[in-house]
Short mmCIF file of C-alpha atoms and ligand atoms in Angstrom, two decimals:
data_model
loop_
_atom_site.label_atom_id
_atom_site.label_comp_id
_atom_site.label_asym_id
_atom_site.label_seq_id
_atom_site.Cartn_x
_atom_site.Cartn_y
_atom_site.Cartn_z
CA MET A 349 0.00 0.00 0.00
CA THR A 350 1.09 3.52 -0.77
CA THR A 351 1.17 6.11 1.96
CA LYS A 352 -0.30 9.54 1.36
CA ILE A 353 -0.72 12.41 3.80
CA ILE A 354 -3.36 15.08 4.10
CA VAL A 355 -2.65 18.04 6.38
CA LEU A 356 -5.45 20.41 7.30
CA ALA A 357 -4.34 24.02 7.47
CA ALA A 358 -7.11 26.17 6.05
CA GLY A 359 -8.43 27.56 9.32
CA LYS A 360 -8.07 31.22 10.11
CA GLY A 361 -6.87 31.06 13.66
CA THR A 362 -9.00 34.01 14.73
CA ARG A 363 -7.82 33.80 18.32
CA MET A 364 -4.21 34.38 17.31
CA LYS A 365 -5.20 37.97 16.37
CA SER A 366 -2.61 37.94 13.63
CA ALA A 367 -2.20 39.01 10.01
CA LYS A 368 -0.22 35.80 9.57
CA PRO A 369 -2.01 32.45 9.05
CA LYS A 370 -1.94 30.45 12.27
CA VAL A 371 0.08 27.53 10.91
CA LEU A 372 2.95 29.89 10.04
CA HIS A 373 3.48 30.91 13.66
CA HIS A 374 6.69 29.46 15.00
CA VAL A 375 7.52 26.92 17.63
CA ALA A 376 11.27 26.66 18.27
CA GLY A 377 12.12 28.85 15.30
CA LYS A 378 10.11 26.86 12.77
CA SER A 379 6.53 27.24 11.57
CA MET A 380 4.01 24.82 13.07
CA LEU A 381 3.16 23.55 9.58
CA ALA A 382 6.85 22.85 8.86
CA HIS A 383 7.01 20.84 12.11
CA VAL A 384 4.05 18.75 10.98
CA LEU A 385 5.49 18.24 7.49
CA ASP A 386 8.83 17.16 8.97
CA GLY A 387 6.98 14.78 11.31
CA VAL A 388 4.94 13.05 8.61
CA ALA A 389 7.94 12.91 6.27
CA SER A 390 9.19 10.07 8.48
CA LEU A 391 6.39 7.92 6.97
CA ASN A 392 8.01 8.30 3.52
CA PRO A 393 4.72 9.25 1.88
CA VAL A 394 4.51 9.38 -1.90
CA SER A 395 2.60 12.62 -1.57
CA THR A 396 1.56 15.14 1.04
CA THR A 397 -1.39 17.41 0.33
CA VAL A 398 -1.88 20.51 2.45
CA VAL A 399 -5.36 22.02 2.54
CA ILE A 400 -5.05 25.81 2.71
CA GLY A 401 -7.52 28.65 2.72
CA HIS A 402 -6.87 31.64 4.92
CA GLY A 403 -3.59 33.32 3.94
CA SER A 404 -2.89 30.60 1.39
CA GLU A 405 -0.47 32.79 -0.57
CA GLN A 406 1.65 33.38 2.49
CA VAL A 407 1.62 29.69 3.37
CA ARG A 408 2.71 28.64 -0.13
CA GLU A 409 5.45 31.24 -0.09
CA GLU A 410 6.94 30.25 3.23
CA ILE A 411 6.71 26.46 3.04
CA THR A 412 9.46 24.91 0.94
CA HIS A 413 8.60 21.26 1.58
CA PRO A 414 7.63 19.18 -1.46
CA VAL A 415 3.84 19.24 -1.04
CA GLU A 416 0.70 19.50 -3.13
CA TRP A 417 -1.67 22.31 -2.29
CA ALA A 418 -5.46 22.00 -2.13
CA MET A 419 -7.60 25.09 -1.78
CA GLN A 420 -10.55 25.27 0.57
CA THR A 421 -12.04 28.67 -0.11
CA GLU A 422 -14.79 28.38 2.48
CA GLN A 423 -14.13 26.68 5.80
CA LEU A 424 -17.13 24.39 6.02
CA GLY A 425 -15.57 21.93 8.43
CA THR A 426 -12.80 19.36 8.74
CA GLY A 427 -14.67 16.79 6.62
CA HIS A 428 -15.16 19.35 3.87
CA ALA A 429 -11.47 20.25 4.12
CA VAL A 430 -10.41 16.64 3.49
CA GLN A 431 -12.82 16.44 0.56
CA GLN A 432 -10.75 19.15 -1.16
CA ALA A 433 -7.68 16.93 -1.00
CA LEU A 434 -9.07 13.72 -2.48
CA THR A 435 -8.02 14.26 -6.10
CA GLY A 436 -4.76 12.34 -5.84
CA ILE A 437 -6.01 9.65 -3.46
CA ASP A 438 -6.26 6.12 -4.86
CA ASP A 439 -8.50 3.40 -3.40
CA SER A 440 -5.68 1.30 -2.01
CA ASP A 441 -3.75 4.23 -0.46
CA LYS A 442 -3.10 4.41 3.25
CA VAL A 443 -4.06 7.97 4.10
CA VAL A 444 -2.85 9.66 7.27
CA ILE A 445 -4.59 12.90 8.21
CA ALA A 446 -2.74 15.42 10.35
CA TYR A 447 -3.36 19.00 11.49
CA GLY A 448 -1.20 22.00 10.65
CA ASP A 449 -1.72 23.52 14.09
CA VAL A 450 -0.67 20.42 16.06
CA PRO A 451 3.09 20.71 15.65
CA LEU A 452 4.82 18.36 18.04
CA THR A 453 3.59 14.85 17.23
CA ARG A 454 6.44 12.34 17.44
CA PRO A 455 7.36 10.38 14.29
CA GLU A 456 6.84 7.17 16.33
CA THR A 457 3.26 8.22 17.00
CA PHE A 458 2.59 8.89 13.32
CA ALA A 459 4.15 5.50 12.56
CA ALA A 460 1.91 3.68 15.07
CA LEU A 461 -1.18 5.41 13.66
CA HIS A 462 -0.12 4.56 10.12
CA ASP A 463 0.59 0.93 10.90
CA VAL A 464 -2.85 0.03 12.30
CA CYS A 465 -4.61 1.13 9.11
CA SER A 466 -5.88 -1.61 6.81
CA ASN A 467 -8.74 -2.57 4.56
CA LYS A 468 -10.70 -3.55 7.70
CA THR A 469 -9.38 -1.04 10.20
CA VAL A 470 -9.44 2.71 10.62
CA GLY A 471 -6.75 4.13 12.89
CA LEU A 472 -7.54 6.91 15.36
CA LEU A 473 -5.17 8.80 17.62
CA THR A 474 -6.84 9.49 20.95
CA VAL A 475 -5.67 10.69 24.31
CA PHE A 476 -7.05 10.60 27.83
CA MET A 477 -7.16 14.13 29.21
CA ASP A 478 -7.72 15.54 32.67
CA ASP A 479 -9.61 18.35 31.03
CA PRO A 480 -11.02 17.36 27.62
CA THR A 481 -13.07 20.55 27.21
CA GLY A 482 -13.38 21.53 23.56
CA TYR A 483 -12.28 18.20 22.15
CA GLY A 484 -14.41 15.61 20.41
CA ARG A 485 -15.15 12.66 22.76
CA ILE A 486 -14.57 9.03 21.85
CA VAL A 487 -17.75 7.03 22.32
CA ARG A 488 -17.33 3.30 23.04
CA ASP A 489 -19.85 0.50 23.48
CA ALA A 490 -20.15 -1.95 26.38
CA ASP A 491 -17.31 -4.01 24.91
CA SER A 492 -15.27 -0.81 24.75
CA ARG A 493 -15.27 -0.80 20.96
CA VAL A 494 -15.27 2.68 19.43
CA THR A 495 -18.65 3.49 17.93
CA GLY A 496 -18.15 7.13 17.04
CA ILE A 497 -16.94 10.57 17.97
CA VAL A 498 -19.15 13.29 19.33
CA GLU A 499 -18.12 16.95 19.26
CA GLN A 500 -18.21 18.98 22.47
CA LYS A 501 -21.03 21.14 21.12
CA ASP A 502 -23.15 18.11 20.17
CA ALA A 503 -22.45 15.98 23.23
CA THR A 504 -24.94 15.01 25.92
CA ALA A 505 -24.12 15.71 29.56
CA GLU A 506 -23.22 12.05 29.93
CA GLN A 507 -20.88 12.11 26.88
CA LEU A 508 -19.16 15.24 28.18
CA LYS A 509 -17.88 13.15 31.08
CA ILE A 510 -15.81 11.02 28.68
CA THR A 511 -12.14 11.90 29.05
CA GLU A 512 -10.89 10.04 25.99
CA SER A 513 -10.49 12.79 23.41
CA ASN A 514 -10.04 12.98 19.67
CA SER A 515 -6.66 14.28 18.54
CA GLY A 516 -8.08 14.69 15.05
CA MET A 517 -5.35 12.53 13.53
CA LEU A 518 -6.39 9.32 11.82
CA SER A 519 -5.38 6.76 9.23
CA ILE A 520 -7.74 5.23 6.71
CA GLN A 521 -7.68 3.44 3.39
CA GLY A 522 -8.42 5.65 0.37
CA ASP A 523 -11.61 3.90 -0.83
CA HIS A 524 -13.17 4.06 2.65
CA LEU A 525 -12.23 7.71 3.09
CA LYS A 526 -13.83 8.71 -0.21
CA ASP A 527 -16.92 6.62 0.45
CA PHE A 528 -17.56 7.90 3.99
CA LEU A 529 -16.83 11.53 3.09
CA SER A 530 -19.42 11.37 0.32
CA ARG A 531 -21.99 10.41 2.97
CA ILE A 532 -21.43 12.99 5.73
CA ASP A 533 -23.73 15.97 6.22
CA ASN A 534 -23.73 19.13 8.27
CA ASN A 535 -26.73 18.48 10.50
CA ASN A 536 -25.00 19.38 13.74
CA ALA A 537 -24.56 22.19 16.22
CA GLN A 538 -21.92 23.98 14.12
CA GLN A 539 -23.48 23.20 10.72
CA GLU A 540 -20.11 21.93 9.59
CA TYR A 541 -19.07 18.83 7.68
CA TYR A 542 -17.32 16.94 10.45
CA LEU A 543 -14.48 14.61 9.55
CA THR A 544 -15.26 12.84 12.80
CA ASP A 545 -18.58 11.62 11.40
CA ILE A 546 -16.76 9.05 9.26
CA PHE A 547 -16.21 6.88 12.33
CA SER A 548 -19.83 5.97 12.98
CA LEU A 549 -20.19 5.30 9.23
CA ALA A 550 -17.14 3.04 9.38
CA VAL A 551 -18.56 1.12 12.34
CA ALA A 552 -21.93 0.73 10.57
CA ASP A 553 -20.06 -0.72 7.58
CA GLY A 554 -18.40 -3.32 9.80
CA LEU A 555 -14.96 -1.74 10.06
CA THR A 556 -13.00 -1.71 13.30
CA ILE A 557 -11.69 1.49 14.83
CA GLU A 558 -8.29 0.91 16.34
CA THR A 559 -7.08 3.61 18.68
CA VAL A 560 -3.46 4.45 19.26
CA HIS A 561 -2.17 6.84 21.90
CA PRO A 562 0.73 9.24 21.97
CA GLN A 563 3.45 8.79 24.56
CA ASP A 564 2.77 12.33 25.82
CA GLU A 565 -0.27 14.54 25.74
CA TRP A 566 1.64 17.50 24.24
CA GLU A 567 2.03 15.49 21.04
CA VAL A 568 -1.62 16.14 20.23
CA ALA A 569 -1.84 19.66 21.66
CA GLY A 570 -3.15 22.11 19.09
CA VAL A 571 -2.52 25.84 19.12
CA ASN A 572 -5.46 28.22 18.98
CA SER A 573 -4.01 31.23 20.79
CA ARG A 574 -0.68 32.86 21.54
CA VAL A 575 -0.93 31.64 25.11
CA GLN A 576 -1.12 28.04 23.87
CA LEU A 577 1.71 28.77 21.43
CA ALA A 578 3.89 29.92 24.33
CA GLU A 579 2.90 26.92 26.44
CA LEU A 580 3.87 24.51 23.70
CA GLU A 581 7.13 26.36 23.09
CA ARG A 582 8.04 25.94 26.78
CA ILE A 583 7.12 22.25 26.78
CA HIS A 584 9.20 21.72 23.66
CA GLN A 585 12.16 23.65 25.07
CA MET A 586 12.08 21.68 28.29
CA ASN A 587 12.09 18.47 26.24
CA GLN A 588 15.10 19.70 24.27
CA ALA A 589 16.88 20.71 27.45
CA THR A 590 16.25 17.27 28.91
CA ILE A 591 17.75 15.61 25.83
CA LEU A 592 20.83 17.84 26.11
CA MET A 593 21.31 16.97 29.78
CA ASP A 594 20.75 13.26 29.10
CA ASN A 595 23.51 13.53 26.49
CA GLY A 596 26.04 14.90 28.97
CA VAL A 597 25.53 18.65 28.78
CA THR A 598 25.37 20.75 31.94
CA LEU A 599 22.71 23.42 31.79
CA ARG A 600 22.89 26.01 34.56
CA ASP A 601 19.13 26.38 34.19
CA PRO A 602 17.21 24.07 31.84
CA ALA A 603 14.40 26.63 31.77
CA ARG A 604 16.72 29.26 30.33
CA VAL A 605 18.16 27.72 27.20
CA ASP A 606 16.37 27.78 23.84
CA VAL A 607 17.15 25.34 21.08
CA ARG A 608 15.61 26.36 17.76
CA GLY A 609 16.85 23.67 15.43
CA PRO A 610 18.98 20.54 15.38
CA ILE A 611 21.92 20.52 17.74
CA SER A 612 24.59 17.90 18.14
CA THR A 613 26.62 17.93 21.33
CA GLY A 614 29.67 16.22 22.77
CA THR A 615 30.12 15.58 26.46
CA ASP A 616 31.00 17.82 29.39
CA ILE A 617 29.66 20.93 27.74
CA GLU A 618 28.58 23.70 30.10
CA ILE A 619 25.92 26.16 29.08
CA ASP A 620 25.05 29.16 31.21
CA VAL A 621 21.68 30.91 31.28
CA ASN A 622 19.90 32.61 28.37
CA VAL A 623 21.74 30.93 25.56
CA VAL A 624 19.83 30.60 22.28
CA PHE A 625 20.78 28.13 19.56
CA CYS A 626 19.31 28.79 16.12
CA GLY A 627 19.52 26.67 12.99
CA THR A 628 21.87 23.71 12.99
CA ASN A 629 24.71 23.68 15.50
CA THR A 630 27.48 21.27 16.45
CA ILE A 631 29.15 21.73 19.82
CA GLY A 632 32.30 19.78 20.68
CA ASP A 633 33.39 18.15 23.95
CA GLY A 634 34.16 20.41 26.87
CA VAL A 635 32.87 23.60 25.27
CA ARG A 636 31.77 26.30 27.71
CA ILE A 637 29.20 28.87 26.68
CA GLY A 638 28.63 31.91 28.89
CA ALA A 639 25.36 33.68 29.59
CA ASN A 640 23.37 35.50 26.91
CA CYS A 641 24.96 34.07 23.79
CA VAL A 642 23.10 33.57 20.51
CA ILE A 643 24.64 30.85 18.37
CA THR A 644 23.37 30.24 14.85
CA ASN A 645 24.42 27.58 12.32
CA SER A 646 27.85 27.17 13.86
CA ILE A 647 30.39 24.48 14.58
CA ILE A 648 32.35 24.88 17.81
CA GLY A 649 35.44 22.75 18.36
CA ALA A 650 36.29 20.89 21.56
CA GLY A 651 37.47 22.89 24.53
CA THR A 652 36.50 26.25 23.10
CA VAL A 653 35.12 28.88 25.47
CA ILE A 654 32.47 31.39 24.44
CA GLU A 655 32.35 34.16 27.02
CA PRO A 656 29.04 35.92 27.82
CA ASN A 657 27.08 38.11 25.42
CA SER A 658 28.68 36.81 22.25
CA ILE A 659 26.82 36.41 18.97
CA LEU A 660 27.94 33.75 16.49
CA GLU A 661 26.37 33.27 13.08
CA GLU A 662 27.55 30.76 10.47
CA THR A 663 30.92 30.35 12.06
CA VAL A 664 33.39 27.50 12.37
CA LEU A 665 35.55 27.48 15.47
CA GLY A 666 38.52 25.18 16.01
CA GLU A 667 39.54 23.60 19.30
CA SER A 668 40.49 25.53 22.43
CA CYS A 669 39.55 28.94 21.06
CA THR A 670 38.34 31.78 23.25
CA VAL A 671 35.62 34.15 22.06
CA GLY A 672 34.17 37.20 23.81
CA PRO A 673 32.78 38.50 26.06
CA PHE A 674 30.78 40.72 23.69
CA ALA A 675 32.22 39.31 20.48
CA ARG A 676 30.34 39.20 17.22
CA LEU A 677 31.33 36.51 14.75
CA ARG A 678 29.45 36.97 11.49
CA PRO A 679 29.03 34.54 8.58
CA GLN A 680 32.17 32.77 7.42
CA ALA A 681 34.25 33.68 10.42
CA VAL A 682 36.53 30.65 10.68
CA LEU A 683 38.87 30.29 13.63
CA ALA A 684 41.71 27.76 13.68
CA ASP A 685 42.67 26.05 16.95
CA ASN A 686 43.70 28.25 19.88
CA ALA A 687 42.57 31.47 18.24
CA LYS A 688 41.37 34.21 20.56
CA ILE A 689 38.72 36.79 19.77
CA GLY A 690 38.22 39.30 22.54
CA ASN A 691 35.65 41.86 23.59
CA PHE A 692 33.91 44.18 21.15
CA VAL A 693 35.50 42.49 18.17
CA GLU A 694 33.60 41.85 14.95
CA ILE A 695 34.84 39.21 12.54
CA LYS A 696 33.24 38.63 9.14
CA LYS A 697 34.28 36.31 6.30
CA ALA A 698 37.76 35.86 7.67
CA ASN A 699 40.07 32.97 8.46
CA ILE A 700 41.93 33.45 11.71
CA GLY A 701 45.01 31.21 11.97
CA VAL A 702 46.24 28.95 14.75
CA GLY A 703 46.97 30.82 17.96
CA SER A 704 46.20 34.23 16.47
CA LYS A 705 44.63 36.91 18.62
CA VAL A 706 42.24 39.75 17.96
CA ASN A 707 41.76 40.81 21.50
CA HIS A 708 39.92 44.11 21.68
CA LEU A 709 37.68 46.49 19.76
CA SER A 710 38.54 45.48 16.21
CA TYR A 711 36.86 44.79 12.90
CA VAL A 712 38.36 42.08 10.74
CA GLY A 713 36.38 41.42 7.57
CA ASP A 714 37.23 39.79 4.23
CA ALA A 715 40.57 38.79 5.65
CA GLU A 716 43.07 35.98 5.65
CA VAL A 717 44.92 35.99 8.95
CA GLY A 718 47.85 33.56 9.30
CA ASN A 719 49.10 31.74 12.37
CA ASN A 720 50.38 33.44 15.49
CA VAL A 721 49.22 36.89 14.39
CA ASN A 722 48.51 39.58 16.96
CA VAL A 723 45.97 42.19 15.98
CA GLY A 724 46.12 45.15 18.36
CA ALA A 725 43.16 46.93 19.87
CA GLY A 726 41.14 49.10 17.55
CA THR A 727 42.50 47.65 14.32
CA ILE A 728 40.17 47.96 11.35
CA THR A 729 40.34 46.21 8.02
CA CYS A 730 38.97 48.85 5.63
CA ASN A 731 37.42 46.26 3.34
CA TYR A 732 34.81 48.35 1.58
CA ASP A 733 35.49 51.23 -0.80
CA GLY A 734 31.84 52.16 -1.06
CA ALA A 735 31.30 49.91 -4.07
CA ASN A 736 33.31 46.70 -3.66
CA LYS A 737 34.79 44.56 -0.92
CA HIS A 738 38.52 43.90 -0.88
CA LYS A 739 40.73 41.45 0.93
CA THR A 740 43.28 41.97 3.67
CA VAL A 741 46.02 39.38 4.16
CA MET A 742 48.08 39.17 7.34
CA GLU A 743 50.69 36.47 6.97
CA ASP A 744 52.05 34.36 9.84
CA ASP A 745 53.66 36.08 12.84
CA VAL A 746 52.43 39.55 11.88
CA PHE A 747 51.96 42.09 14.68
CA ILE A 748 49.50 44.91 14.08
CA GLY A 749 49.91 47.86 16.45
CA SER A 750 46.78 49.29 18.04
CA ASN A 751 44.45 51.58 16.19
CA SER A 752 45.72 50.71 12.74
CA ALA A 753 43.67 50.94 9.57
CA LEU A 754 44.53 48.37 6.92
CA VAL A 755 43.12 49.64 3.64
CA ALA A 756 42.28 46.65 1.45
CA PRO A 757 43.37 45.18 -0.84
CA VAL A 758 46.57 44.93 1.15
CA THR A 759 48.98 42.22 2.29
CA ILE A 760 51.18 42.40 5.38
CA GLY A 761 54.14 40.07 4.82
CA LYS A 762 55.22 37.35 7.22
CA GLY A 763 56.70 38.54 10.49
CA SER A 764 56.12 42.24 9.81
CA THR A 765 55.08 44.79 12.39
CA ILE A 766 52.70 47.69 11.89
CA GLY A 767 53.32 50.65 14.20
CA ALA A 768 50.36 51.72 16.27
CA GLY A 769 48.04 54.25 14.68
CA SER A 770 49.18 53.55 11.11
CA THR A 771 47.02 53.68 8.03
CA ILE A 772 48.43 51.05 5.68
CA THR A 773 47.54 51.48 2.01
CA ARG A 774 50.35 49.54 0.32
CA ASP A 775 51.59 45.95 0.72
CA VAL A 776 54.28 45.45 3.37
CA ASP A 777 57.14 43.00 2.72
CA SER A 778 58.16 40.32 5.20
CA ASP A 779 59.96 41.19 8.41
CA LYS A 780 59.55 44.98 8.15
CA LEU A 781 58.29 47.66 10.46
CA ALA A 782 55.75 49.85 8.68
CA VAL A 783 54.63 53.08 10.35
CA THR A 784 52.62 55.83 8.73
CA ARG A 785 51.71 58.08 11.62
CA SER A 786 53.11 61.64 11.75
CA LYS A 787 56.15 62.20 13.90
CA GLN A 788 55.74 63.32 17.49
CA SER A 789 56.75 66.91 18.21
CA GLU A 790 57.20 68.67 21.57
CA ILE A 791 56.64 72.29 22.51
CA ASP A 792 58.60 73.57 25.48
CA GLY A 793 56.87 75.33 28.38
CA TRP A 794 53.36 74.87 27.03
CA ALA A 795 50.85 76.61 29.30
CA ARG A 796 47.49 74.89 29.53
CA PRO A 797 44.42 77.18 29.41
CA GLN A 798 43.07 78.08 32.88
CA LYS A 799 39.50 77.62 33.95
CA LYS A 800 37.55 80.86 34.50
CA LYS A 801 36.57 81.79 38.10
CA VAL A 802 33.27 80.37 39.35
CA ASP A 803 30.38 82.87 39.84
CA GLU A 804 29.66 84.01 43.43
CA ASN A 805 25.96 83.12 43.00
CA PRO A 806 25.83 79.28 42.95
CA GLN A 807 22.16 79.23 41.90
CA GLN A 808 22.94 81.23 38.78
CA ASP A 809 25.89 78.96 38.11
CA ILE A 810 23.61 75.95 37.90
CA PHE A 811 21.40 77.71 35.36
CA LYS A 812 24.43 78.59 33.29
CA LYS A 813 25.46 74.96 33.18
CA VAL A 814 22.02 73.80 32.16
CA GLY A 815 21.67 76.51 29.50
C1 UD1 B 1370 -11.42 19.02 15.69
C2 UD1 B 1370 -12.20 17.72 15.81
C3 UD1 B 1370 -12.30 17.34 17.28
C4 UD1 B 1370 -10.91 17.20 17.87
C5 UD1 B 1370 -10.12 18.48 17.63
C6 UD1 B 1370 -8.68 18.27 18.05
C7 UD1 B 1370 -13.80 17.74 13.99
C8 UD1 B 1370 -15.20 17.95 13.61
N1 UD1 B 1370 -13.51 17.92 15.27
O1 UD1 B 1370 -12.19 20.01 16.34
O2 UD1 B 1370 -12.97 16.12 17.41
O3 UD1 B 1370 -10.99 16.93 19.24
O4 UD1 B 1370 -10.11 18.85 16.26
O5 UD1 B 1370 -7.97 19.47 17.98
O6 UD1 B 1370 -12.97 17.39 13.15
N2 UD1 B 1370 -9.74 23.08 9.24
C9 UD1 B 1370 -9.74 23.30 7.88
N3 UD1 B 1370 -10.91 23.60 7.26
C10 UD1 B 1370 -12.09 23.66 7.91
C11 UD1 B 1370 -12.09 23.44 9.31
C12 UD1 B 1370 -10.89 23.15 9.94
O7 UD1 B 1370 -8.70 23.24 7.25
O8 UD1 B 1370 -13.10 23.91 7.27
C13 UD1 B 1370 -8.47 22.77 9.89
C14 UD1 B 1370 -8.08 23.83 10.88
O9 UD1 B 1370 -7.24 24.77 10.25
C15 UD1 B 1370 -7.33 23.04 11.93
C16 UD1 B 1370 -8.00 21.70 11.92
O10 UD1 B 1370 -8.65 21.60 10.66
O11 UD1 B 1370 -5.98 22.85 11.61
C17 UD1 B 1370 -8.98 21.49 13.06
O12 UD1 B 1370 -10.02 22.42 12.92
P1 UD1 B 1370 -10.74 23.06 14.17
O13 UD1 B 1370 -11.79 23.96 13.69
O14 UD1 B 1370 -9.73 23.60 15.08
O15 UD1 B 1370 -11.42 21.77 14.79
P2 UD1 B 1370 -11.95 21.60 16.24
O16 UD1 B 1370 -13.27 22.24 16.35
O17 UD1 B 1370 -10.91 21.98 17.21
CA1 CA B 1371 -8.80 23.00 17.13
#
């Protein structure tokens, strides 16, 4: 049997109070719909059809997954939504239906739901809830066989006491799905075509409803408001933090680390509070990351220390480097082992060689820095002429005196020294001292200007200062 997926995502999400379609709101740096599409991708479906309606243009623009789109121009209910996605469904297909606003279902749960589906069986993902308010309730007979689902708004007082709730997710063979959907109506409290009505039809036709349950309730939690979005984000972050700790990472406070994307970690890593990981990151053994760092799409070698308040984006750091505090490493900053980037230093598109140091208040961009180079405080690579970027090369063992401007394109030869305060506009050969600052002069007996006498009226003096 061929697996096909239908994801419902046409709803407006009124309670989000947003110009953005609900399914595009993010959990852990990724849209809810992208989470769902990544989750169902583990079933290796031959196709995934997403039903869209509200904000469909935005959804199509943002989602890059290989999906088919089905339009539902009027939201007449979940059953009606699935009807819009039936074009590519064949009779023998195994169809799994998921929801674009239920982002955190585990792949294992999708797999279990998928696996129970057969010619004779419809799969249904249900969960027992302490408070099932708002959810459809699972109705069972005396032998505890599922006989149907009743929506909150259509339920009797007795049915409202049922705690087994409908997640909405189900698996069903294509021919059954098409047949049952052609027979549902909207004679109910909400005058909607309920997808849930297919279950009583299935039972009447002699099919069995097999329920599967998620390992955790949050797997079926949908988002209808920003409060629920924040709740799910926290649950997800605590799960991520737990995985990190289980893998040998020390978190000073598991409630104050955010992981927004895949992260791979070695052992004995220490992460202080308020660290945010975005995109895909790889952190080596023994790395220490100080408070308030934001680390995006980076690879950090073993033993490297990131001091507090540093921002790293698309960087590759060797082993035993030191970065920060207050460093900013921009895309394509590549540090070799034992490199040191100090406070208020910005590095962009530059290779920094083994053991080289850029310790304070510098900008190094579009540069090739050799091994054992020392870049003094306040050094700037003048890489941009207003139209184009140019490269600065500092060969091995170069020493750049403080407050130097290196006007690119320029090469400082191996072992050369640049005197502090120089503006270097031409290449410097190896083993030279290059200085461009004006010579110091001294004036004998220079008398400093004297401060004028203070006014006798102190009140007036204050006004003078303010004015
Ligand atoms: C639905 C289920 C309910 C279940 C609950 C779980 C039905 C009738 N009820 O209720 O049993 O407990 O989900 O969260 O199915 N959608 C469309 N087009 C529509 C209507 C909905 O695409 O015309 C999409 C929504 O965008 C959303 C999903 O379907 O992603 C669920 O719709 P929603 O209106 O939230 O259903 P509930 O009333 O919560
Ligand atoms: Ca809902």
